[in-house]
Coordinates of C-alpha atoms in Angstrom, one line a residue:
X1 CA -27.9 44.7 28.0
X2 CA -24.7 43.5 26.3
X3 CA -24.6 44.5 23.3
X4 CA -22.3 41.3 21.7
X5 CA -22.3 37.8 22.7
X6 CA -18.6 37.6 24.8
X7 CA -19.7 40.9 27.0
X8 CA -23.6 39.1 27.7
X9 CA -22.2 36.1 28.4
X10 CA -19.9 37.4 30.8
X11 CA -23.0 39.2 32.1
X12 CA -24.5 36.3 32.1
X13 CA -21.7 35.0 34.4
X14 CA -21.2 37.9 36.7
X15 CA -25.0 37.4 37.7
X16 CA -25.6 33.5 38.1
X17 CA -25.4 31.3 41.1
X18 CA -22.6 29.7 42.3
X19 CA -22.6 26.4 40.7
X20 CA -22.4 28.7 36.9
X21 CA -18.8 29.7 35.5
X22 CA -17.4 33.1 36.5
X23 CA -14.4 34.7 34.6
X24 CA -12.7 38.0 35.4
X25 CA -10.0 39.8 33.0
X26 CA -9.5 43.1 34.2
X27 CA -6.2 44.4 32.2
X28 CA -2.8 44.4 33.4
X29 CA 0.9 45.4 33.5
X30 CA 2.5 44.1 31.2
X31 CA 5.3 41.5 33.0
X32 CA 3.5 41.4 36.2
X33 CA 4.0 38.3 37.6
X34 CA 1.2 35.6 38.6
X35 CA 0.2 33.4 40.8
X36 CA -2.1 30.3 39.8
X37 CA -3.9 28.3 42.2
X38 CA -5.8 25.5 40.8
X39 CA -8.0 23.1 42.4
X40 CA -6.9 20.1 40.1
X41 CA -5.0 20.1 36.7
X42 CA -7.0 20.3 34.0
X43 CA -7.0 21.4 30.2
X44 CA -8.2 24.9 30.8
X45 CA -5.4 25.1 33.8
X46 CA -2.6 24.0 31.7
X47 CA -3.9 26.4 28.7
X48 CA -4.3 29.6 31.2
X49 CA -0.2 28.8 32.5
X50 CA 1.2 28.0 29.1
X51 CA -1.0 31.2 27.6
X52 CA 0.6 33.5 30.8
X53 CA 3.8 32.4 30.3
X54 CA 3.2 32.8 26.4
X55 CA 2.8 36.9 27.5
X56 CA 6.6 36.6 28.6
X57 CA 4.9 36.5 32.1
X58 CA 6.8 35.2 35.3
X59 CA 4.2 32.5 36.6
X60 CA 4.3 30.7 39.9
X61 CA 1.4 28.0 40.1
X62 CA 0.1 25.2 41.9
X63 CA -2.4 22.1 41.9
X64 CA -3.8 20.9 44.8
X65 CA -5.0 17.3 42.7
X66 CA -2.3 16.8 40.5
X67 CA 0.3 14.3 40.7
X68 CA 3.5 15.9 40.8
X69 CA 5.0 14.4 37.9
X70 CA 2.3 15.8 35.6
X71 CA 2.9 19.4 37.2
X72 CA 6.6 19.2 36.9
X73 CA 5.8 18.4 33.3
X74 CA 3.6 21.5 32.8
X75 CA 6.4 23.8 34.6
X76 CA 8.9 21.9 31.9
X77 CA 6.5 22.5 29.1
X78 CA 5.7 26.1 30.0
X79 CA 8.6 27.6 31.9
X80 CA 6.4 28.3 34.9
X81 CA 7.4 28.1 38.5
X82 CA 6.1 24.9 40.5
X83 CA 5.6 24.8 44.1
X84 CA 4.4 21.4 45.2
X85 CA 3.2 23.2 49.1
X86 CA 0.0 24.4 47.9
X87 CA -0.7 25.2 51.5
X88 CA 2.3 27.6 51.7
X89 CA 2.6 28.5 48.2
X90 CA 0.8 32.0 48.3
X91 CA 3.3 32.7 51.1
X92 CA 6.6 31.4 48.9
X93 CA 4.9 33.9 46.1
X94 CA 4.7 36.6 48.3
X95 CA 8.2 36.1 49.3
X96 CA 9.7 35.7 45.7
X97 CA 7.9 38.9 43.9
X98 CA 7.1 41.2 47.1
X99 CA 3.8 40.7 46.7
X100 CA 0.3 38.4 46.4
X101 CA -2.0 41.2 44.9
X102 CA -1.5 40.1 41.3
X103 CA -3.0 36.1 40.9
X104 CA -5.4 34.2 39.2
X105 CA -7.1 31.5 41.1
X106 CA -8.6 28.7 39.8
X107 CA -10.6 25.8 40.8
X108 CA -12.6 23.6 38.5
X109 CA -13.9 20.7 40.6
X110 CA -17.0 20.1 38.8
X111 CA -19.0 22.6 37.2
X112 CA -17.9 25.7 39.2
X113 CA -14.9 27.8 38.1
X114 CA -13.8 31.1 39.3
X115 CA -10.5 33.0 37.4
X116 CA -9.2 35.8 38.3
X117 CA -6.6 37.6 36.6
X118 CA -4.6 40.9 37.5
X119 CA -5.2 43.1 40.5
X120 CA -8.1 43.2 41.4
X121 CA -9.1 44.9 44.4
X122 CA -11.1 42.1 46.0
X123 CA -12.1 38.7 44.6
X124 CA -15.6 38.5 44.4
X125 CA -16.1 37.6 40.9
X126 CA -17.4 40.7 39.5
X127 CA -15.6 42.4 38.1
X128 CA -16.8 44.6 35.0
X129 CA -15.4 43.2 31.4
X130 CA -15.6 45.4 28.3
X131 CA -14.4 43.5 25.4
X132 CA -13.3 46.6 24.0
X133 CA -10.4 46.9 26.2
X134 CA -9.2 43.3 26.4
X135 CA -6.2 42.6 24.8
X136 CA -5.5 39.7 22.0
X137 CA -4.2 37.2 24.3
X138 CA -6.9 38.2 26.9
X139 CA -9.4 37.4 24.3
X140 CA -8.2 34.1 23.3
X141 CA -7.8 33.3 26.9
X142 CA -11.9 34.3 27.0
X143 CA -12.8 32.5 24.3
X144 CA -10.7 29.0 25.7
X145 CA -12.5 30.0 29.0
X146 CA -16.0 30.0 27.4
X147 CA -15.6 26.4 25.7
X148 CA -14.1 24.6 28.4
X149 CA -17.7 22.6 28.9
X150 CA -16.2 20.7 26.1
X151 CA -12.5 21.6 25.9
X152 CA -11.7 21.0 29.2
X153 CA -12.1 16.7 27.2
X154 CA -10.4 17.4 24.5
X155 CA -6.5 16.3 25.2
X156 CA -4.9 18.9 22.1
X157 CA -6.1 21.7 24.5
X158 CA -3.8 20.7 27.4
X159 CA -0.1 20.1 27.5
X160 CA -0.7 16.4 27.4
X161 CA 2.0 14.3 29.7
X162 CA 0.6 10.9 29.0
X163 CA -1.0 11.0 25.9
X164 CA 0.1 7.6 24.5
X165 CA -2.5 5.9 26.9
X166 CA -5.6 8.4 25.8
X167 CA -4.2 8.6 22.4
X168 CA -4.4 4.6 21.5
X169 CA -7.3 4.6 23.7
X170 CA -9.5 7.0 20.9
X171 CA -7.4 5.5 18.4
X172 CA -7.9 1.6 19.0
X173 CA -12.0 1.8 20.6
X174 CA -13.5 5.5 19.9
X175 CA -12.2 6.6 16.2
X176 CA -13.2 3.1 14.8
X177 CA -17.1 4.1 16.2
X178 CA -16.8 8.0 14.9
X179 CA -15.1 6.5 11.3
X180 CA -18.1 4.3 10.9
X181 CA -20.5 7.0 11.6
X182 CA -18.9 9.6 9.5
X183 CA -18.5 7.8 6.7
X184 CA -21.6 5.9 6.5
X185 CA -23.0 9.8 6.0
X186 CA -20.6 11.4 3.8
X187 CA -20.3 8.1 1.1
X188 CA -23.8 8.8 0.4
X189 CA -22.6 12.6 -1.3
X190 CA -21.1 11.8 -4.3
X191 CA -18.8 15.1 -4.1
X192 CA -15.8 15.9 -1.4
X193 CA -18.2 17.8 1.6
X194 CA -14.7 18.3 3.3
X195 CA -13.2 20.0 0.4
X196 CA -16.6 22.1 0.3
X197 CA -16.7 22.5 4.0
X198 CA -13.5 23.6 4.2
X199 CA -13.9 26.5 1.7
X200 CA -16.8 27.5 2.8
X201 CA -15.2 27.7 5.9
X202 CA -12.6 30.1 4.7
X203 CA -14.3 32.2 2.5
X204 CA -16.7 32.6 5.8
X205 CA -13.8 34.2 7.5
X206 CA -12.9 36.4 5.3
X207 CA -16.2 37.7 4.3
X208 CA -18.2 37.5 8.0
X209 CA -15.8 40.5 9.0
X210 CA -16.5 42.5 6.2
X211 CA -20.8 42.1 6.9
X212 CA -20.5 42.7 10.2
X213 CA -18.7 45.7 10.2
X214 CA -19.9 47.4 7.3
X215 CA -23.9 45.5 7.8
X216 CA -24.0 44.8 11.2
X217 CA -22.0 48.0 12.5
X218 CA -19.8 45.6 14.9
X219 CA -16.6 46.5 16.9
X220 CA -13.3 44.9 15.7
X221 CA -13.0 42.8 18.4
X222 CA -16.3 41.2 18.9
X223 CA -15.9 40.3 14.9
X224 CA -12.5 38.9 15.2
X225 CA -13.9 37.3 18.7
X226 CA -16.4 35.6 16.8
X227 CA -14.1 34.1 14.2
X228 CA -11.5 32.8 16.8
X229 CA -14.6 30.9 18.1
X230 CA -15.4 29.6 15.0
X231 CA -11.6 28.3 14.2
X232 CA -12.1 27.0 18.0
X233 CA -14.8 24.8 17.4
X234 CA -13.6 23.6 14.2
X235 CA -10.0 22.6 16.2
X236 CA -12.3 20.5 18.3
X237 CA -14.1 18.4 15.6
X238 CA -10.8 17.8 14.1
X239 CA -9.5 16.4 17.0
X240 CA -12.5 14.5 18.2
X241 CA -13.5 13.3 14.3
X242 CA -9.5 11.9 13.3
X243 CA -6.7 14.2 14.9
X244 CA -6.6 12.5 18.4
X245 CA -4.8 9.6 16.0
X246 CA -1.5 11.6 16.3
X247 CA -1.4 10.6 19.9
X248 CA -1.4 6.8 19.5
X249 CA 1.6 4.3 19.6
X250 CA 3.7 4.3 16.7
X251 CA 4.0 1.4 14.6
X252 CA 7.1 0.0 16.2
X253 CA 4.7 -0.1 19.3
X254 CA 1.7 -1.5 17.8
X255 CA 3.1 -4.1 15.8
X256 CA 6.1 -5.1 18.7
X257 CA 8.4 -5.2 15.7
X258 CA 11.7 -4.0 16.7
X259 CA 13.6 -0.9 15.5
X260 CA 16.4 -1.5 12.9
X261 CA 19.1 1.3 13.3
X262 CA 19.7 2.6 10.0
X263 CA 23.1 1.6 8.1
X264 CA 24.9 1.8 4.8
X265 CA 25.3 -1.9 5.0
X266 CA 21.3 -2.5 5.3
X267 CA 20.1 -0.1 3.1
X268 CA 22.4 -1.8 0.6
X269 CA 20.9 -5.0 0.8
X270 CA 17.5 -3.4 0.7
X271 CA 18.1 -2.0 -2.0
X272 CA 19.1 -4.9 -3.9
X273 CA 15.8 -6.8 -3.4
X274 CA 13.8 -3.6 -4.2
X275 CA 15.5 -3.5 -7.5
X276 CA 15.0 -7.3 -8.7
X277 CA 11.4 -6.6 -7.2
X278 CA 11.0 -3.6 -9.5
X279 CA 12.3 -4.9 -12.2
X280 CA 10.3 -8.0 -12.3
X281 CA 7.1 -6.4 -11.3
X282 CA 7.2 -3.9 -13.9
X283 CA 4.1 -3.7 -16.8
X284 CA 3.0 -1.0 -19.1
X285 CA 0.0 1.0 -17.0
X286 CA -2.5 2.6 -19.5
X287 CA -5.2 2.7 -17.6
X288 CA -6.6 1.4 -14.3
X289 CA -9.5 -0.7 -13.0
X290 CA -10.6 2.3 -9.9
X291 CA -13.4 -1.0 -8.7
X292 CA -10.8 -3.7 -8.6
X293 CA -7.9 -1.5 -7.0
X294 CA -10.6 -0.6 -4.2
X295 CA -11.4 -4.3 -3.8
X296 CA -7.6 -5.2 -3.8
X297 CA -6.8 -2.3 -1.3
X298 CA -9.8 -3.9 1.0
X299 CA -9.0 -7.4 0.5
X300 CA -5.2 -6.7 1.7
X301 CA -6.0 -4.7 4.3
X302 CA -8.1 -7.1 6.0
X303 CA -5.1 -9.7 5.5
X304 CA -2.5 -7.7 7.2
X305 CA -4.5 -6.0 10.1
X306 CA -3.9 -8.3 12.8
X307 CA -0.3 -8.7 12.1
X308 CA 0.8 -5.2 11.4
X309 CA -0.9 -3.0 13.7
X310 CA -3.9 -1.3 11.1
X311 CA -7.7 -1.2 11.2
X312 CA -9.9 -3.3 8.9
X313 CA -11.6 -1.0 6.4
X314 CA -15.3 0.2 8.0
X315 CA -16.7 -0.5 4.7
X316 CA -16.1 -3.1 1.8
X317 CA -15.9 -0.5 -0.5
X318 CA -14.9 2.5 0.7
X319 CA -15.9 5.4 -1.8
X320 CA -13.0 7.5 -2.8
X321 CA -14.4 11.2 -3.8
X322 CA -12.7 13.2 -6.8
X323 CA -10.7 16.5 -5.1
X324 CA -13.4 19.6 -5.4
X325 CA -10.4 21.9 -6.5
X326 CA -7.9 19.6 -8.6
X327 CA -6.4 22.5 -10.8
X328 CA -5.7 24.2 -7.6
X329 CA -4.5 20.9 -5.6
X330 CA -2.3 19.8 -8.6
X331 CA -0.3 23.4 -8.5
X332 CA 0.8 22.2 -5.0
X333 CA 1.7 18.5 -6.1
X334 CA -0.8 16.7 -3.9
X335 CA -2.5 13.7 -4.9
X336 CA -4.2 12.8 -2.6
X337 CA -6.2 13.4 1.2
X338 CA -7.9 12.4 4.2
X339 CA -11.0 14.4 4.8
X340 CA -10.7 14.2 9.0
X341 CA -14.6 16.2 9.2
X342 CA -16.7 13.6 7.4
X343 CA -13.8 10.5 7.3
X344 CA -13.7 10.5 3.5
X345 CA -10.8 10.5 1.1
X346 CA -9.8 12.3 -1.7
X347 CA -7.7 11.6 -5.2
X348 CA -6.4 14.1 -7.1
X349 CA -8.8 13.8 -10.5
X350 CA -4.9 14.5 -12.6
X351 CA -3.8 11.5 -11.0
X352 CA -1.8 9.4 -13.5
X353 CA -2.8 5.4 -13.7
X354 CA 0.8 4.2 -12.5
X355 CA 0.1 5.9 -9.4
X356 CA -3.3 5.2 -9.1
X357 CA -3.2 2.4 -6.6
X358 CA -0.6 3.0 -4.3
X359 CA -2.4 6.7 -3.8
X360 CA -5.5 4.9 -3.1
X361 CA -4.0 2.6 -0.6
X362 CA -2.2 5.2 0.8
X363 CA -5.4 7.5 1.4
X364 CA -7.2 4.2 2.9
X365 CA -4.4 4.0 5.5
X366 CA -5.0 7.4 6.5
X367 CA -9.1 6.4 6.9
X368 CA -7.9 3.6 9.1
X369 CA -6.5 6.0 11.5
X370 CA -2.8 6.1 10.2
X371 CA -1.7 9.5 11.0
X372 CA 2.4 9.1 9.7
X373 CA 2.7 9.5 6.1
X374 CA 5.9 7.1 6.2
X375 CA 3.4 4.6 7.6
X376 CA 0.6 5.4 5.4
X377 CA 3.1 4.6 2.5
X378 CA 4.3 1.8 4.2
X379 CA 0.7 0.3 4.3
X380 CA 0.3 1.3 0.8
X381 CA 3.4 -0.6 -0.4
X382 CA 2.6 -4.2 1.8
X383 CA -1.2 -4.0 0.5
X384 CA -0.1 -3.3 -3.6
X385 CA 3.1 -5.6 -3.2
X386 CA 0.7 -8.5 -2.4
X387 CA -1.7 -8.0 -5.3
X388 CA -2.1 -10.6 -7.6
X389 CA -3.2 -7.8 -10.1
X390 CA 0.3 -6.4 -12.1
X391 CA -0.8 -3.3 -12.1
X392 CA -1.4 -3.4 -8.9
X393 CA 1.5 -5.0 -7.6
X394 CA 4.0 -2.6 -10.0
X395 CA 2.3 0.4 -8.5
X396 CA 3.4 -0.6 -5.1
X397 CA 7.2 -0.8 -6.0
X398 CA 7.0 2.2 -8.1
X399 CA 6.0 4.0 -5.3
X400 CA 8.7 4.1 -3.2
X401 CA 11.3 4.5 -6.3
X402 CA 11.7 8.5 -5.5
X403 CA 11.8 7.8 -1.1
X404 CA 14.6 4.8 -2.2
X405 CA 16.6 7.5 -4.6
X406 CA 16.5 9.9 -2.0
X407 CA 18.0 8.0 0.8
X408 CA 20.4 6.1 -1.9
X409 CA 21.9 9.7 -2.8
X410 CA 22.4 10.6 0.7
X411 CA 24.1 7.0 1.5
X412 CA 25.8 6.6 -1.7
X413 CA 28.6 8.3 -3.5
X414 CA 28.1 9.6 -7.1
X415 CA 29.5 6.6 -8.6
X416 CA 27.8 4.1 -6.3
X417 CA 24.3 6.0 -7.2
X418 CA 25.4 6.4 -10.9
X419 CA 25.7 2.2 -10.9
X420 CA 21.9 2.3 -8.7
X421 CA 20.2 4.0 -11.3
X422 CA 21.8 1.7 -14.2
X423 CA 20.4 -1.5 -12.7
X424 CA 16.9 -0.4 -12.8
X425 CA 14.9 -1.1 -15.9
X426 CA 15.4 2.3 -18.6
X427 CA 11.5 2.0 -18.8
X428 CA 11.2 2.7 -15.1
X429 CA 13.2 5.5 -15.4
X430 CA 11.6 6.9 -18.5
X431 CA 8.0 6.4 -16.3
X432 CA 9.4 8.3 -13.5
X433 CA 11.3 11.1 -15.8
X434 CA 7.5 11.5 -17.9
X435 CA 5.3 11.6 -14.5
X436 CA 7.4 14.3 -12.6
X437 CA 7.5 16.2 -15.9
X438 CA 3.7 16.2 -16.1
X439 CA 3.4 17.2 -12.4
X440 CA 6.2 19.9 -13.1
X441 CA 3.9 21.5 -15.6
X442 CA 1.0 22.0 -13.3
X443 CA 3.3 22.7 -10.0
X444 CA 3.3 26.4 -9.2
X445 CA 6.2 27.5 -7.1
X446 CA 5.0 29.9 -5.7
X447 CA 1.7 28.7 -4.2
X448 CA 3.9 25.0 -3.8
X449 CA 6.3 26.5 -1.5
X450 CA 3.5 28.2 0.8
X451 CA 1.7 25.0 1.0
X452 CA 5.0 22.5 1.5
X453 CA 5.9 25.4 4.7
X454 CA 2.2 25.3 6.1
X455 CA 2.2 21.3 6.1
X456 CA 5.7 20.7 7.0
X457 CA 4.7 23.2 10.7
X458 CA 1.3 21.2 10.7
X459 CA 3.4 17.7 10.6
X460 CA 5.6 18.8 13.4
X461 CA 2.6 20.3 15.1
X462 CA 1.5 16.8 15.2
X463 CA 4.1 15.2 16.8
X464 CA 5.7 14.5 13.3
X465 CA 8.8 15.7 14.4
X466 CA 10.4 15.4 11.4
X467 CA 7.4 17.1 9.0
X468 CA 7.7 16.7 5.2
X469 CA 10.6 14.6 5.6
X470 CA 8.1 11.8 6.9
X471 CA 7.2 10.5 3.8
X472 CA 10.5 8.9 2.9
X473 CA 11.5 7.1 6.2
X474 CA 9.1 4.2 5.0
X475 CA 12.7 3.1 3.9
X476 CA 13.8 2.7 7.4
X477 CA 10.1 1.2 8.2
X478 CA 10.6 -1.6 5.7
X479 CA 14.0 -2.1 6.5
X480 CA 13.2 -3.1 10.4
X481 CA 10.2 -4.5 9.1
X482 CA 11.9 -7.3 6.1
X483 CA 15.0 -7.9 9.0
X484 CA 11.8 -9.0 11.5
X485 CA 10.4 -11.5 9.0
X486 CA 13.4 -12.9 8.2
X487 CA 14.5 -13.2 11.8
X488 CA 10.8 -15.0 12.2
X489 CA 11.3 -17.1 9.2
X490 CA 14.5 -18.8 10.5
X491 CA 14.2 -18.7 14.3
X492 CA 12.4 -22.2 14.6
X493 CA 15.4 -23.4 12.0
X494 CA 17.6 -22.1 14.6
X495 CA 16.2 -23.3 17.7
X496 CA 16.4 -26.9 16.1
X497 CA 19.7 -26.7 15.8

């Protein structure tokens, strides 16, 4: 009998009928090329090319069901070899590399999948596989293999060539279902089960080797084998639970309001109503009212979700959780975030009250399914700009002071950005010089810059394209935004004349 779980269920495999998943991974030279026949594109077939090619393998594939836009987009993705004659495409292979005797062969049509992989000396499907002697990438491309019952749904595993559809598919009619679900569970635990859940998850990793070796008397690879499929598993609830929101429209496309190309001359006048609106919102902020900034972030949110492309809340008050680890999230300067495994959000528990509830508003959007942090921010600023509440309102402006600055110092020459700076009120500036100095004393550079690299690759990852940098283009997103109103505003005034 096997004596870990990834060589008894390939026993397991290698044993049962027909209709039951067989996988063969005998090992291989290193550069050989492949051949791939698949039945039909799936998940699991795009993973299997991009993971070959990943190997710096030559791979030469094709899909008998596949459109062949979608394969030329996997071949563009992957760098692998598309030949659109699956008839003659074993043939074309032969003739290319001189031989057929290396392939893999894969047909998922339902239920049954064979894969073979290498040179095997016939392909019955059963071939012995000691875990042992598999390789890293042969492992992951076991442990893929072995979850594709559920994988093989989930759109992140595949090299997606029309996500947009699926993506604000989930995002519009599925997420709002899962959201509702979640969070009717997790508001009931007055702590942050993501922020628990998610150390627990790590400190799991990094002890669980440690037992099994040293308790259990388990080989390296089964260990890290059980780990990867762990991390797996945890991928797919983060998709299924919130992450499947990267794939949906942007705003542009959900709200049909058109893109304003960015220019000095714009910005500029931006900039000069964002000022007066500063100014004249401004009030001293001692403390804030956490009940009435929830009922405000609610109330606006249901006022602006038809007309700019956002969820009503799920709830009428949505419970915001304190972050489990504040010391530790305030030496990376983060104030606040969505908890995609239960649909919860978190505030930093240093937060100051001038930033109170723009952070809040900001987390909210992310609960509604807002993945961009320059729309999140955007949200944030349209619900606490409407607030008949001072604080509120202030809180809003003040949010986007440091995004404006950034984008004026880029636009503007010193003396142009010197004359910015002296129209807005010296109390704003003395609010903004005391918050970053009290953020500055709990930042930690070290453990900052680590964190800003690992979220800036997990943005991009995302479809963020342009990571960190995110947060400030809400300028450009209020820009196009303030140009469409005021196009609205006076169209009819036009059209009578």
């Amino acid at each position: 009998m096997a004596d870990n779980y990834l060589e008894k269920k390939m026993e397991d495999y290698r044993r049962g009928p027909v209709s039951r998943r067989r996988l063969s991974l005998p090992r291989r030279q290193t550069g050989e090329p492949v051949f791939v026949a698949a039945g039909e594109m799936t998940p699991v077939v795009a993973a299997i090319v991009s993971s070959l090619t990943a190997d710096s393998r030559p791979v030469y594939f094709t899909v008998k069901n596949c459109s062949r836009r979608d394969a030329m987009n996997l071949a563009g993705a992957t760098g692998a070899t598309y030949d659109p004659d699956a008839g003659n495409a074993r043939e074309h292979f032969a003739a290319r590399y001189g031989s057929t005797s290396s392939s893999v062969a894969i047909d998922l049509p339902g239920v049954q999948a064979d894969v073979y992989i290498g040179s095997p000396t016939n392909h019955n499907g059963r071939h012995s596989v000691n875990p042992d002697r598999l390789s890293p990438a042969e492992i992951a491309r076991c442990v893929l293999f072995l979850a594709t019952g559920t994988a093989r749904a989930i759109a992140p595993l595949a090299i997606s060539v029309d996500s947009a559809g699926l993506g604000n598919a989930y995002a519009q009619y599925v997420y709002p279902a899962i959201a509702r679900v979640l969070s009717s569970f997790s508001r009931l635990v007055p702590f942050a089960i993501g922020d628990l859940f998610i150390a627990l998850s790590i400190a799991g990793l990094l002890l669980y080797p440690i037992y099994a070796r040293h308790i259990r008397k388990q080989r390296w690879k089964s260990i890290l084998l059980a780990d990867a499929k762990y991390l797996l598993w945890v991928y797919v609830w983060f998709y299924l639970a919130w992450g499947l929101n990267y794939s949906q429209k942007n705003f542009y496309e959900r709200t049909h309001i058109p893109y304003i190309a960015y220019t000095p001359e714009n910005f500029q006048k931006f900039v000069d109503s964002y000022i007066k609106n500063l100014n004249g919102s401004y009030t001293d902020i001692t403390s804030i009212n956490e009940t009435l900034a929830c009922h405000e972030s609610v109330r606006a949110y249901n006022q602006i979700s038809d007309s700019l492309g956002v969820h009503r809340p799920f709830h009428q008050s949505p419970r915001v959780k304190t972050m489990l680890f504040t010391p530790l999230i305030s030496m990376v300067d983060v104030t606040g975030s969505m908890g995609p495994f239960f649909c919860e959000f978190t505030l930093n528990g240093d937060l100051l009250p001038s930033q109170y509830p723009a952070t809040y508003a900001h987390e909210l959007a992310h609960l509604l399914g807002i993945t961009s942090e320059a729309e999140a921010n955007f949200y944030a600023y349209q619900v606490c700009t409407r607030s008949q509440v001072k604080e509120i309102r202030f809180s809003g402006y003040f949010s986007i002071l440091p995004h404006v600055l950034g984008n004026a110092r880029r636009l503007m020459n010193e003396e142009e950005y010197a004359q910015l700076l002296q129209r807005i009120r010296p109390e704003i500036i003395g609010l903004a010089q005391t918050n970053s100095e009290y953020w500055m004393k709990k930042y930690n550079p070290v453990i900052g810059s680590i964190q800003d690299r690992i979220y800036d690759l997990y943005l991009k990852g995302n479809k963020i394209e342009s990571g960190r940098k995110n947060y400030s283009e809400v300028v450009g997103l209020l820009i196009s935004y303030e140009e469409w109103k005021k196009n609205r505003i006076f169209a009819p005034v036009i059209n009578q004349q």
